[in-house]
Coordinates of C-alpha atoms and ligand atoms in Angstrom, one line a residue:
X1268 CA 19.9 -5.9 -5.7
X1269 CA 18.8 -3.6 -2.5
X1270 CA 15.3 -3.7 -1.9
X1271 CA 13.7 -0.4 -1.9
X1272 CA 11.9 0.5 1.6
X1273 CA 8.6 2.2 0.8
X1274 CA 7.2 4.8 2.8
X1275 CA 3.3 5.7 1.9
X1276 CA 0.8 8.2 2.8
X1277 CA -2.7 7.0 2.3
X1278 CA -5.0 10.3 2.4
X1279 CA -7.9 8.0 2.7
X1280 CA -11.1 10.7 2.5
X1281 CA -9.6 14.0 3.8
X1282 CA -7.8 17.0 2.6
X1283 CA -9.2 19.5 -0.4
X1284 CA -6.7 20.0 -3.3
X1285 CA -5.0 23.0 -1.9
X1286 CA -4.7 21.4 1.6
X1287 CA -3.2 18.1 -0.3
X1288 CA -0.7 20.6 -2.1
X1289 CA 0.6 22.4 0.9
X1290 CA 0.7 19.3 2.5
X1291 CA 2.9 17.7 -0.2
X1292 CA 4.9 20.6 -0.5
X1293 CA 6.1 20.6 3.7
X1294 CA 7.1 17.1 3.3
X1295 CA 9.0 17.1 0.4
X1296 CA 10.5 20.5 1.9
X1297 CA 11.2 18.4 4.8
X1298 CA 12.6 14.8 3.7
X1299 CA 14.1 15.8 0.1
X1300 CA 18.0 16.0 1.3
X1301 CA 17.1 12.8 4.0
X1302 CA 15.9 10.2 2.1
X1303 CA 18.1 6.9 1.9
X1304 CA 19.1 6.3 -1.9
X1305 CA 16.3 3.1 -1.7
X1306 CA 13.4 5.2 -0.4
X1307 CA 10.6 5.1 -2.2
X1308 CA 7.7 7.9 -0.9
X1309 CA 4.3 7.3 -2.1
X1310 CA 1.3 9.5 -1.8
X1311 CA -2.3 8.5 -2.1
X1312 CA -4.3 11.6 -2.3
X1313 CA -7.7 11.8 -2.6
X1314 CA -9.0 11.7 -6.4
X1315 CA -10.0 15.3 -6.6
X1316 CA -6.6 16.2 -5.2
X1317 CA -4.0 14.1 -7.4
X1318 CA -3.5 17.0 -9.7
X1319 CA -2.2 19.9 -7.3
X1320 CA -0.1 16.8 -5.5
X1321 CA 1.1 15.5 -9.3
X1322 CA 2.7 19.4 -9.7
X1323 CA 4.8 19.3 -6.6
X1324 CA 5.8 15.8 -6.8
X1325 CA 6.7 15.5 -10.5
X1326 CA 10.4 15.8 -11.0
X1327 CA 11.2 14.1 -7.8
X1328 CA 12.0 10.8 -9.0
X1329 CA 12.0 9.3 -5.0
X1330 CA 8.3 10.9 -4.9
X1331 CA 5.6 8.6 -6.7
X1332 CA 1.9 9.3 -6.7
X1333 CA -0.7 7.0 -6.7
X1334 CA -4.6 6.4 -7.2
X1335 CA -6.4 4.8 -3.3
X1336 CA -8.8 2.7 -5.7
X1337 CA -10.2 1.9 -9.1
X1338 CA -12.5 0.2 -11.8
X1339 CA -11.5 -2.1 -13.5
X1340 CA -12.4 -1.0 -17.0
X1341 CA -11.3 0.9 -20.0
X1342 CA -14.2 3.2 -19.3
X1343 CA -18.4 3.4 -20.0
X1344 CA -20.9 3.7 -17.9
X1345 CA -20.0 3.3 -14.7
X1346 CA -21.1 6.6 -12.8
X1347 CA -18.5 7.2 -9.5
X1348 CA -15.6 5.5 -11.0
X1349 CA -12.1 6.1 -12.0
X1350 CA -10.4 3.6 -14.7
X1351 CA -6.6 2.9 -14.5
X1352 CA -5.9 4.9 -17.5
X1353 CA -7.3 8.1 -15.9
X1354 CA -5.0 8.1 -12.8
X1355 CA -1.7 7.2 -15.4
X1356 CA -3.5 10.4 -17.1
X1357 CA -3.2 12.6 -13.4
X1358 CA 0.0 11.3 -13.0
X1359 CA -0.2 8.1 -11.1
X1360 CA 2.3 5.1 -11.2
X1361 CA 0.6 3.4 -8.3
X1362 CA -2.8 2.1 -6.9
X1363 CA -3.9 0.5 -3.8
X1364 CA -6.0 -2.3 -4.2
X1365 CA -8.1 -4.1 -1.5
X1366 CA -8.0 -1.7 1.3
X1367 CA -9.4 -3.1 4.0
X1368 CA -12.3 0.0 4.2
X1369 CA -12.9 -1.2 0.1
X1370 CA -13.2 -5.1 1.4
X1371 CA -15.5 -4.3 4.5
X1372 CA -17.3 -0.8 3.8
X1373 CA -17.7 -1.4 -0.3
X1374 CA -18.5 -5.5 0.5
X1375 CA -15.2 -5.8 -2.4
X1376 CA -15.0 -9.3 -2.5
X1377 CA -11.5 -11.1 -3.1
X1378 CA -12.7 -12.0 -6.7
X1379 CA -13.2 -8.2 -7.5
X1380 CA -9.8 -7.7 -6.2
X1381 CA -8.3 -9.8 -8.3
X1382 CA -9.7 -8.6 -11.3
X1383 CA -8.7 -4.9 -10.2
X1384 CA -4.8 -6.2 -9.7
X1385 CA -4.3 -7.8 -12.8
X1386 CA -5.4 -5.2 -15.0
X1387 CA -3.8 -2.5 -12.9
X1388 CA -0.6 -4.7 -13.3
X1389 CA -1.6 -5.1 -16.8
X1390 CA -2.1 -1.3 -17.3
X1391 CA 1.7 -1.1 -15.4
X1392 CA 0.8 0.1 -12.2
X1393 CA 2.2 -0.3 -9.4
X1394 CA -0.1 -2.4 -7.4
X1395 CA 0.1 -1.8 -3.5
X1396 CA -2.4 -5.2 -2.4
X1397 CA -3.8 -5.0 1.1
X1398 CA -4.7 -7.9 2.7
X1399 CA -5.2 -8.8 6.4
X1400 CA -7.7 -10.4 9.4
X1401 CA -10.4 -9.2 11.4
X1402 CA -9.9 -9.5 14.9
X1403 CA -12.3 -12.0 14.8
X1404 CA -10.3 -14.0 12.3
X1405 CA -7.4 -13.8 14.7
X1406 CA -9.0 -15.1 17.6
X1407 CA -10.6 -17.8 15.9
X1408 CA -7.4 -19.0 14.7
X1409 CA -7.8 -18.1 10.9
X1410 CA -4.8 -15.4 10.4
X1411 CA -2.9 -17.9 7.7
X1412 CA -6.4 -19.7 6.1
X1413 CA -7.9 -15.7 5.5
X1414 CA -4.0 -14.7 4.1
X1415 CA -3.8 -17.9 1.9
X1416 CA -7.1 -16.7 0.6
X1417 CA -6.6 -13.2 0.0
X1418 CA -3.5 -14.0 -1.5
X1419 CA -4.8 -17.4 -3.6
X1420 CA -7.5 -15.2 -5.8
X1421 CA -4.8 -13.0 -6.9
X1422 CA -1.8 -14.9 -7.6
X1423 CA -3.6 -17.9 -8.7
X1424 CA -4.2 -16.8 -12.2
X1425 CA -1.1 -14.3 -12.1
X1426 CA 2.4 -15.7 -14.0
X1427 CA 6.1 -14.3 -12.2
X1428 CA 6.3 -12.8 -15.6
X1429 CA 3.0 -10.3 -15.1
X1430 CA 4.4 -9.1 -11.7
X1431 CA 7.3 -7.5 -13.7
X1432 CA 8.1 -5.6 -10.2
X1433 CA 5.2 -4.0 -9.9
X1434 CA 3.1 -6.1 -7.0
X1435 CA 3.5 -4.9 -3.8
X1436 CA 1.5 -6.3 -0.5
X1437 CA 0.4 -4.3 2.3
X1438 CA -0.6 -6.6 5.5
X1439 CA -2.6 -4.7 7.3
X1440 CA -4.9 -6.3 10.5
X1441 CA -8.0 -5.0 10.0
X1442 CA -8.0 -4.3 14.2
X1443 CA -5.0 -2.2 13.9
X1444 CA -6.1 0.2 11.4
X1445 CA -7.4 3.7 12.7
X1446 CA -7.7 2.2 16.0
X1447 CA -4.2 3.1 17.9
X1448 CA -4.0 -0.8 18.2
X1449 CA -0.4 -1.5 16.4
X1450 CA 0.3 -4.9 16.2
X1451 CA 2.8 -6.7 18.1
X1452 CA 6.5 -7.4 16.9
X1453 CA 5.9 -10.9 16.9
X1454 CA 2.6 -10.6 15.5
X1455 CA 4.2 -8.6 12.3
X1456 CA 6.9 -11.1 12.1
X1457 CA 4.6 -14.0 11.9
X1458 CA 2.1 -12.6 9.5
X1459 CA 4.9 -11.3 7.0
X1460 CA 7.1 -14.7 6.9
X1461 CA 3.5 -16.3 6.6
X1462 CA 3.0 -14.0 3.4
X1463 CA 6.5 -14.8 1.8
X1464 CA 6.1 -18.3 2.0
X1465 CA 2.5 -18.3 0.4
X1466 CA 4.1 -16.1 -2.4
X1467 CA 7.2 -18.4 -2.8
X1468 CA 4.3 -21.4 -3.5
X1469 CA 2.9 -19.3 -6.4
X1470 CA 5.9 -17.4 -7.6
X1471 CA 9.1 -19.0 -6.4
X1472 CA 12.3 -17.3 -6.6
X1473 CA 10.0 -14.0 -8.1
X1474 CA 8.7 -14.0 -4.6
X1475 CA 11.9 -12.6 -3.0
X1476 CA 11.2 -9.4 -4.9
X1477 CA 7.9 -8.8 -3.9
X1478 CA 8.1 -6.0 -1.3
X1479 CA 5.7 -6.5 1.9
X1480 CA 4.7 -3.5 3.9
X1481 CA 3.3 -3.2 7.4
X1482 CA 0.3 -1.0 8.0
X1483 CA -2.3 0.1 10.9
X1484 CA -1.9 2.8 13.5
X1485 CA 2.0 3.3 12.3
X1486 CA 3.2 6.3 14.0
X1487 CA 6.9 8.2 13.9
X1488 CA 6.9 6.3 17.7
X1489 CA 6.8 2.8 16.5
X1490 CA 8.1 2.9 12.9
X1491 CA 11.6 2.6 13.0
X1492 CA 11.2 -0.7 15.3
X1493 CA 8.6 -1.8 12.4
X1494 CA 11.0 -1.1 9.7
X1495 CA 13.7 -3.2 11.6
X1496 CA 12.1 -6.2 11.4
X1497 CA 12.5 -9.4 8.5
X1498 CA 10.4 -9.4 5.9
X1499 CA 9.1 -5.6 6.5
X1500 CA 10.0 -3.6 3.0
X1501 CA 8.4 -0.7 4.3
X1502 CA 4.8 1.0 5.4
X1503 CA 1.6 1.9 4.7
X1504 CA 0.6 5.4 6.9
X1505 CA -3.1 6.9 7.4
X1506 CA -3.7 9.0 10.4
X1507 CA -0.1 9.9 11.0
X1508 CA 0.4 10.7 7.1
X1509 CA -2.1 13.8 7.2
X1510 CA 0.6 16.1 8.8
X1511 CA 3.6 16.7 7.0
X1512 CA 6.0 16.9 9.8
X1513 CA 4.5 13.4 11.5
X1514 CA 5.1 11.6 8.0
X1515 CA 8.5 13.3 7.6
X1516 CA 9.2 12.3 10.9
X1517 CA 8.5 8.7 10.3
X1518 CA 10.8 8.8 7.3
X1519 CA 13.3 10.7 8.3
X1520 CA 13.5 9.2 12.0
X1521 CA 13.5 5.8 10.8
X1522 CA 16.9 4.6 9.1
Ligands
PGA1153 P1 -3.9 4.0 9.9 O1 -4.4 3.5 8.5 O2 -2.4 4.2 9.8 O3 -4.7 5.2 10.2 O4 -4.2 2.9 10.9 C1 -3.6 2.6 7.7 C2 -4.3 2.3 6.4 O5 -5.6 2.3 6.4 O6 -3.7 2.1 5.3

């Protein structure tokens, strides 16, 4: 089977609901008679603007929309929060977990992540898992040992059969995101075939299916040579998501 190539927008903190809609609206104006039969668009509004995104996205079947975050509980007393079933309510079929921004801002700590992706999974959501190094990481030589952890809390307690399709990572170096800094070819190569062979030790053959995305400072410049490379399924877009025609651009421009 033909691995879809995933192409999402994370909003991050930005746009009101009407920006979001007209926003939404460009793109799909934009892309709709481009898009390769495998692409799969994604769009990670803000919470406040998932319902004016959820009306111009719903009957495009390549368009998904998705939740940046959430609790994990049914619901109760937990003021600020969002529970899986309330984005499935707005519309959602996906949720980042693990965001970088989450991990370092939010002090989320891989044990929190883990609980948030298996009930998301659970909850059958699409699961879009972020993992990556700090810079420091890097230079200290601790890109695979901080992967193998990110990676261990998650799939340690996780069976092929709770995956049913729905885990997706996103590696993303913590100094490549918002900063400009993309990472190198080779860097991306190394850090993705890293990540499929710690998913083949917990999943085997059920690893093969498990797209991996590429995100931090992708731009319509660099993403088609991103998109070319083994083991990329697709990306994960901030900055250059907020305007339509940049994002378009990025899909569209890179086949
Ligand atoms: P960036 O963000 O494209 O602005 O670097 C990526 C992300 O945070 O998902």
């Amino acid at each position: 089977m033909l691995m879809k190539r995933y192409l999402a927008a994370n909003w991050k903190m930005f746009k009101t609901a009407e920006q979001a809609h007209k926003t939404a609206k460009d793109i799909i104006t934009n892309i709709q008679a481009k898009l390769q039969t495998n692409d799969e668009v994604i769009i990670f509004p803000p919470f406040t603007a998932l319902g004016s995104v959820f009306k111009v996205i719903q009957n495009i079947s390549q368009i998904q929309l998705g939740g940046q975050n959430f609790y994990p509980a049914e619901q109760g007393a937990f003021t600020g929060e969002i529970s899986p079933d309330m984005l499935i309510d707005a519309g959602c079929t996906y949720s980042i977990i693990g965001h970088s921004e989450r991990r370092h801002t939010f002090q989320e700590s891989n044990d929190f992540v883990a609980q948030k992706v298996h009930m998301g999974l659970e909850k059958n959501l699409a699961i879009i898992l972020c993992i990556g190094e700090t810079l420091d990481q890097r230079q200290n030589g601790l890109l695979e040992k901080t992967l193998n952890s990110q990676l261990d809390s998650v799939l340690n307690n996780l069976s092929p059969s709770d995956i049913k399709n729905r885990l997706l990572i996103a590696y993303e170096p913590v100094w490549a995101i918002g900063t400009g800094k993309v990472a190198q070819k080779e860097d991306i190569r190394e850090a993705h075939s890293l990540i499929r062979s710690i998913l083949k030790k917990f999943l085997e053959q059920k690893s093969d299916i498990i797209p991996i995305l590429y995100g931090g400072s992708v731009k319509s410049e660099n993403s088609s040579e991103i998109l070319s490379l083994d083991n990329v399924n697709g990306v994960l877009v901030g900055g250059a998501s907020l305007d339509a025609q940049t994002f378009s651009d990025i899909i569209i421009n890179s086949k």
